[in-house]
Every structure is written in C-alpha cells, then in structure tokens.
mmCIF file of C-alpha atoms in Angstrom:
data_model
loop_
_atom_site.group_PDB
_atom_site.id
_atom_site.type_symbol
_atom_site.label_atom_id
_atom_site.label_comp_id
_atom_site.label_asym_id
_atom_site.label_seq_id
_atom_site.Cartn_x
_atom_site.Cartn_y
_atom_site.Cartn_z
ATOM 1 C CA UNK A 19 81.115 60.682 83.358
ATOM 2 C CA UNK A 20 79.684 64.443 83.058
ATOM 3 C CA UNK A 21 81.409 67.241 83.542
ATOM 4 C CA UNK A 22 80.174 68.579 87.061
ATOM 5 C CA UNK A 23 81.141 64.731 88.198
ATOM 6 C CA UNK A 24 84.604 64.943 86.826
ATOM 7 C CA UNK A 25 85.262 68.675 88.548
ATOM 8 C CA UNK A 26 83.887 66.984 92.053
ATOM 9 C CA UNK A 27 86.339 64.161 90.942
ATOM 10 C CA UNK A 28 89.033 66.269 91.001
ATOM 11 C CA UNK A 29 88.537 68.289 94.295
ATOM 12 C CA UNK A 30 88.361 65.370 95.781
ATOM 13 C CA UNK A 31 92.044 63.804 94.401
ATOM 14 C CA UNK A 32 93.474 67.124 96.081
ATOM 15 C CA UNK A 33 95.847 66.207 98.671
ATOM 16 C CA UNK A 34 95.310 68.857 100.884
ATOM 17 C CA UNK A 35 92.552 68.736 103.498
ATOM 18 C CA UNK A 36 91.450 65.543 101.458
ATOM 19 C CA UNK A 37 90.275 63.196 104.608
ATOM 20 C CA UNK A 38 88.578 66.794 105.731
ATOM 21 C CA UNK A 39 86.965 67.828 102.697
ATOM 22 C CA UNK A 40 85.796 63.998 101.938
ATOM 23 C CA UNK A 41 84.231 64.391 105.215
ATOM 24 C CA UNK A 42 82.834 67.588 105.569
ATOM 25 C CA UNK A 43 81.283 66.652 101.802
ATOM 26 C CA UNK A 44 79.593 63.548 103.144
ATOM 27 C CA UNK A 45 78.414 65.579 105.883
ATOM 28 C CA UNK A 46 76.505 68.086 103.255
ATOM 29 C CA UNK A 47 75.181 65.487 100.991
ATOM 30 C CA UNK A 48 73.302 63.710 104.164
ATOM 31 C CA UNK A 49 71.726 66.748 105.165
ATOM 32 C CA UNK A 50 70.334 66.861 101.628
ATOM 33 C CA UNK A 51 71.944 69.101 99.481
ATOM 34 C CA UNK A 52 72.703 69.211 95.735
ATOM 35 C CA UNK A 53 76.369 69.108 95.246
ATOM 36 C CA UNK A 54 77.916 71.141 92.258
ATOM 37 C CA UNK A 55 81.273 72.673 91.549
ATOM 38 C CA UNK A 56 81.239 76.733 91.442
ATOM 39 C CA UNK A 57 84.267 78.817 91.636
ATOM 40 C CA UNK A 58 86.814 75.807 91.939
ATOM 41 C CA UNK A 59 85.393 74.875 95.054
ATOM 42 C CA UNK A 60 82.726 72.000 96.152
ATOM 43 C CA UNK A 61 79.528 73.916 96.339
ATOM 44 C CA UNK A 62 76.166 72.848 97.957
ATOM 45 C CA UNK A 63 72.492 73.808 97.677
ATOM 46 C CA UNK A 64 69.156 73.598 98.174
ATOM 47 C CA UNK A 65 66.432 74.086 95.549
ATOM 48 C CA UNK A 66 68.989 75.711 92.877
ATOM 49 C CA UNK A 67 70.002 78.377 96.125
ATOM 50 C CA UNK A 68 73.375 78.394 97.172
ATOM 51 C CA UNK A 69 73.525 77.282 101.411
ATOM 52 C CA UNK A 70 77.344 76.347 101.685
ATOM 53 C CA UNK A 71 80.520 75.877 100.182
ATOM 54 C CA UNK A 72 83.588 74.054 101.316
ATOM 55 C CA UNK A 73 86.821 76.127 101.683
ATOM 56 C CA UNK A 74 90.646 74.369 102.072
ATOM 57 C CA UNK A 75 92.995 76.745 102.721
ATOM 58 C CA UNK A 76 96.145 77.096 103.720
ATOM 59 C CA UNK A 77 95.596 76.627 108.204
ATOM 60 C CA UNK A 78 91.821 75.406 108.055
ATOM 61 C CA UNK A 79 89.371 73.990 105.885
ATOM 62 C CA UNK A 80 85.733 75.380 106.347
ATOM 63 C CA UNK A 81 82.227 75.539 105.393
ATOM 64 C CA UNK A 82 81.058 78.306 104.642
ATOM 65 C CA UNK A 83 77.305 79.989 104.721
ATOM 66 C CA UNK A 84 75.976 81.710 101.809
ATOM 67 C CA UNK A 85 74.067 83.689 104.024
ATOM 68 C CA UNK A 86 75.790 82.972 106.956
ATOM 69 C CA UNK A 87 74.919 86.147 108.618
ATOM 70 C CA UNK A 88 71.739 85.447 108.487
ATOM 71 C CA UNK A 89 72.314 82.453 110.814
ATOM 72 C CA UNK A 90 71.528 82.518 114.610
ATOM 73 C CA UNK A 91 75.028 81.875 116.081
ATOM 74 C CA UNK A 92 74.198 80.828 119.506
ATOM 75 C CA UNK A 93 77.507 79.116 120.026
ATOM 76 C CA UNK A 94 79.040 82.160 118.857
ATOM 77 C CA UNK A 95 81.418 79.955 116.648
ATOM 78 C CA UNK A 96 80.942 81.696 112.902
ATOM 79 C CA UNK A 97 83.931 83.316 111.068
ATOM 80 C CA UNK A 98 83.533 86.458 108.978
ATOM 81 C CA UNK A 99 86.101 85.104 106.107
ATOM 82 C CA UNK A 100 87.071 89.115 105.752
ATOM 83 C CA UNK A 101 86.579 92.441 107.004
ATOM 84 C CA UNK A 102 84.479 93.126 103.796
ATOM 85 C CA UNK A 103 82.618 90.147 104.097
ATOM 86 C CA UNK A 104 78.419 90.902 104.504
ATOM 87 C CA UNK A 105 77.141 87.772 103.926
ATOM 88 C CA UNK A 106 79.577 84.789 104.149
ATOM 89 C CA UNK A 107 80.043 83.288 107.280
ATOM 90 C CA UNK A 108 82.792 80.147 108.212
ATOM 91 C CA UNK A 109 82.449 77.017 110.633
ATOM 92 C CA UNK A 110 86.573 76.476 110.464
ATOM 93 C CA UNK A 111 88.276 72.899 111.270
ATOM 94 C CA UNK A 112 91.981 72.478 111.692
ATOM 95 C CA UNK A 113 91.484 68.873 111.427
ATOM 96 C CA UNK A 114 89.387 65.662 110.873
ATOM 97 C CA UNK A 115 89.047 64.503 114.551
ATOM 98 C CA UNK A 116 86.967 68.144 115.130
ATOM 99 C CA UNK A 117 85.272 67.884 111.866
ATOM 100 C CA UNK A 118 84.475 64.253 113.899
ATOM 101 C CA UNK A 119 83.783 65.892 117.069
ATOM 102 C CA UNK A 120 81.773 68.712 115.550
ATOM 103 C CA UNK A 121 79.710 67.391 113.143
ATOM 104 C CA UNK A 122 76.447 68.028 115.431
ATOM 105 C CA UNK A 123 76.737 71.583 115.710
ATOM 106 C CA UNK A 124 77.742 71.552 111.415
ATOM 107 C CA UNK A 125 74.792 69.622 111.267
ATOM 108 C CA UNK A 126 72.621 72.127 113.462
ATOM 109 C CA UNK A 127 73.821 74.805 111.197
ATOM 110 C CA UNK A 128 73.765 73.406 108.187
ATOM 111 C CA UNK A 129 69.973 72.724 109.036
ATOM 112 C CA UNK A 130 69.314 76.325 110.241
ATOM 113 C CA UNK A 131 70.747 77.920 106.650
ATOM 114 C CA UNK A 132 68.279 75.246 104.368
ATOM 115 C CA UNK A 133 65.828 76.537 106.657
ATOM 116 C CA UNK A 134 66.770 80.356 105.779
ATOM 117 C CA UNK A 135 66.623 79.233 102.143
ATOM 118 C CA UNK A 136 63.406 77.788 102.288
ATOM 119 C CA UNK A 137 62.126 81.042 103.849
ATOM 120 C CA UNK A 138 63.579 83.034 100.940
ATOM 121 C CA UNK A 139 65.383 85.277 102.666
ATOM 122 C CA UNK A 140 68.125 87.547 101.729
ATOM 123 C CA UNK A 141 70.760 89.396 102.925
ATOM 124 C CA UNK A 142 70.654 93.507 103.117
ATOM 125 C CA UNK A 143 73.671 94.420 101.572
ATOM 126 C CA UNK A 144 73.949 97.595 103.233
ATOM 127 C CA UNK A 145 77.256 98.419 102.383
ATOM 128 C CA UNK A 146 76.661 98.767 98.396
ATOM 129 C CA UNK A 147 74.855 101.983 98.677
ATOM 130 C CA UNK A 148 77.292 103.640 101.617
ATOM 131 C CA UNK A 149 80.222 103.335 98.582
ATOM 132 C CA UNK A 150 82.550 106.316 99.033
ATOM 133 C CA UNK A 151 84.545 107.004 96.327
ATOM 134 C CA UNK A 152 88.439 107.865 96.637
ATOM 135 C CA UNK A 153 89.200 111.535 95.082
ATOM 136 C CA UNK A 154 91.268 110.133 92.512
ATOM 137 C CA UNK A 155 88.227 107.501 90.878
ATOM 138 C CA UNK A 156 85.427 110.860 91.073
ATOM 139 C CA UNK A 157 88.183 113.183 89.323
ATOM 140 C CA UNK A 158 88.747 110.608 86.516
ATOM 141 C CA UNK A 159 85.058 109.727 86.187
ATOM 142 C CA UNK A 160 84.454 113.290 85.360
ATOM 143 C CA UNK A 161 86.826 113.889 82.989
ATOM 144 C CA UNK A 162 85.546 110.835 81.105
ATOM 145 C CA UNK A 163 81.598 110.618 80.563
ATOM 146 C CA UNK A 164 82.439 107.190 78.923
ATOM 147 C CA UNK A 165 84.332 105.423 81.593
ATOM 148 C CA UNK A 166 82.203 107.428 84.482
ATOM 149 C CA UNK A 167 78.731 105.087 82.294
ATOM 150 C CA UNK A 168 80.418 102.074 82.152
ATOM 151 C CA UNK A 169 81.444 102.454 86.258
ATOM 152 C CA UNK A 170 77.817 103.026 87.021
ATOM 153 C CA UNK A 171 76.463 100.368 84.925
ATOM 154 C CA UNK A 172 78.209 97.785 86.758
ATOM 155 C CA UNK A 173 76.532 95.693 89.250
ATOM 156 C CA UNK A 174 76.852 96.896 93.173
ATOM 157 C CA UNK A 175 78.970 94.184 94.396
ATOM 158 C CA UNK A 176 81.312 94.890 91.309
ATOM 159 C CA UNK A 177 81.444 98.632 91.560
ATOM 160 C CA UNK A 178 81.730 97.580 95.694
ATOM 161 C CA UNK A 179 85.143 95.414 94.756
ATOM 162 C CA UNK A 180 86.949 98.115 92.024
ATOM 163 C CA UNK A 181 86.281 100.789 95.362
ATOM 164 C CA UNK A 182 87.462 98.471 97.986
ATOM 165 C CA UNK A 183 90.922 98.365 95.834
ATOM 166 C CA UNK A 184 91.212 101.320 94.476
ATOM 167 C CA UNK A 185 90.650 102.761 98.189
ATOM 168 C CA UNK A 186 93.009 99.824 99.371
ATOM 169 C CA UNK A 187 96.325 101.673 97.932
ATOM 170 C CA UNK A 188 97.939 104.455 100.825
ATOM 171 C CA UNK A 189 99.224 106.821 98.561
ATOM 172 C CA UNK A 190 97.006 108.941 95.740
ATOM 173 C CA UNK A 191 99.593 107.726 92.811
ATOM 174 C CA UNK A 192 98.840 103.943 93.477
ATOM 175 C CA UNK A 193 95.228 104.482 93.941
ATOM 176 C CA UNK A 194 95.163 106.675 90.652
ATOM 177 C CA UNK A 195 97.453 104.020 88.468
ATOM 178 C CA UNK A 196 94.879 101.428 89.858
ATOM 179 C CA UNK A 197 92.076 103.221 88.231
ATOM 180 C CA UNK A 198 93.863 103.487 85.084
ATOM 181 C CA UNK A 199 94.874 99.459 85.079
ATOM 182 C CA UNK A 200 91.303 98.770 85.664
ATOM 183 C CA UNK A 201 89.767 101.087 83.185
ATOM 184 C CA UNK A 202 89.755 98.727 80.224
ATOM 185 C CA UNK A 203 87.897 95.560 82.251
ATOM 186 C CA UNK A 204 85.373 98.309 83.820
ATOM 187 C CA UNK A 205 84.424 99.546 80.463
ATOM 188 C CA UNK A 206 83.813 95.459 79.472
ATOM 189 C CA UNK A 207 81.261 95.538 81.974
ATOM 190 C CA UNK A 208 83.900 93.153 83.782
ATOM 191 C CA UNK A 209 84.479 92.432 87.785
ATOM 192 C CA UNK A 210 87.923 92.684 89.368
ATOM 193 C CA UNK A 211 88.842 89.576 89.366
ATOM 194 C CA UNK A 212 87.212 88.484 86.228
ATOM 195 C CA UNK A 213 88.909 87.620 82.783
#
C-alpha cells in the first residue's frame, strides 16, 4: 500500500462524519476526479488542479470549491468558509440523508468547477494588493531593514495572513507583541501557520 492510499485510509477510519465523508468521496470520484490527501483533508482534482476538498467539522461536513467563487451559484446555496475567504466556497451537509437528497445539485457543481478548471481560470485576488498595514508592523519594519526584506519577500497570501493577525489584536501592545512572536518564522521565509 503507498503512502497517499494509506493517508485516504485513514480519513476514512475517522469516526466523525464517516457515512458523510464516505459518501460525499464516492460522489467526487464518479464525477472523475483524482483523489489525493493535502492538508489532512481528502482532496480532489482535475488534471493536477485542485477543484474540491472535503471538510468535517465540528456542525457540518462540506465540499468545498477551490475556486468556488468563481462558480455560478444560481441556487444561491455556496458558503464563504470565512470573512477572509476570496476564493473558497462550501456546499455544507448536516447529514447523510441531504448529502442523499442533494447529490444532484453537488453533482451540478461539482461539474461547473472541472469545467472552470478546464478553462484555466483563476481567481483575482484582489485583496493582496489593498494590504494595510497596522502602525505598529510599518514602525518595526523601519527600524529593521532586515526583518522589513524578509516581510516583503514573502508571498502575498503569506504577507495577507501575518496582516490579518497582527491587525486581528484590539489593543496596540497585542498587535506589537504579535509582530515580535512572528518575527523569527517571517525572517524563515515561513507562513503563519507553518512549522
């Protein structure tokens, strides 16, 4: 058994949303997608480009689009997963009976974002470029040359994530010590979240 085969093995043995995910899965595969693991979760794509992914979280399980906003929502029934979200959008089930009942319109959808892949398109990320920086993340950037290179040499969507936090914090103190905490993973060339 290979690796990507024992990850997908695993997913699957989780208890939670396991009739859903199993389902939803199945669901993917038919439609013709290549199934792969990618950031602990069962991922799905089409020509080596990411279309969907399946989510199980804590009220729902969902798939969501890649480029979900990209999608023509006519049943007005795609989630943004968060208020930061650009690209990602969410078909949400509560259970396996409206996976069941659903599984035309997943199907529909699921159709419509192979056919965005196929037609190459990609999402604007506006949002990267419109970055304003808190006070406290310019003043420290000037004082060090170093630190201010290694900020700018990140990629957008990681520069986008350090502001989104830093900016998160309500009080200049929190938002400063953030900076601080983060300095030594920013100067790795290293995302947020990333180890």
């Amino acid at each position: 058994m290979n690796e990507t085969q024992s990850n997908i093995d695993k997913l699957l043995a989780q208890k939670h949303w396991n009739a859903e995910r199993r389902l939803l899965r199945e669901i993917l595969l038919d439609c013709g997608l290549a199934e792969n693991v990618k950031w602990g979760k069962l991922c799905y794509a089409f020509d080596g480009g990411n279309v969907a992914i399946i989510f199980a979280l804590k009220d729902y399980c969902a798939v969501g689009f890649f480029k979900g906003s990209l999608l023509e929502d006519d049943e007005n029934v795609l989630v943004s997963p968060g208020e930061h979200s650009q690209a990602m959008r969410q078909l949400r089930f509560t259970g396996k009976n409206e996976i069941a009942d659903g599984k035309g319109r997943l199907v529909k959808y699921i159709r419509r974002a192979i056919d965005i892949e196929k037609q190459g398109l990609k999402v604007e990320f506006s949002e990267k470029d419109q970055l304003e920086l808190p006070d406290e993340l310019t003043e420290i950037l000037s004082e060090d040359p170093e630190f201010e290179r290694a900020f700018d040499a990140l990629t957008p969507g990681r520069r986008r994530g350090y502001v989104i936090h830093f900016a998160g914090a309500k009080q200049s103190q929190t938002r400063t010590a953030r900076v601080h905490k983060s300095k030594d993973k920013i100067l790795a060339g290293k995302g947020l979240t990333e180890r």
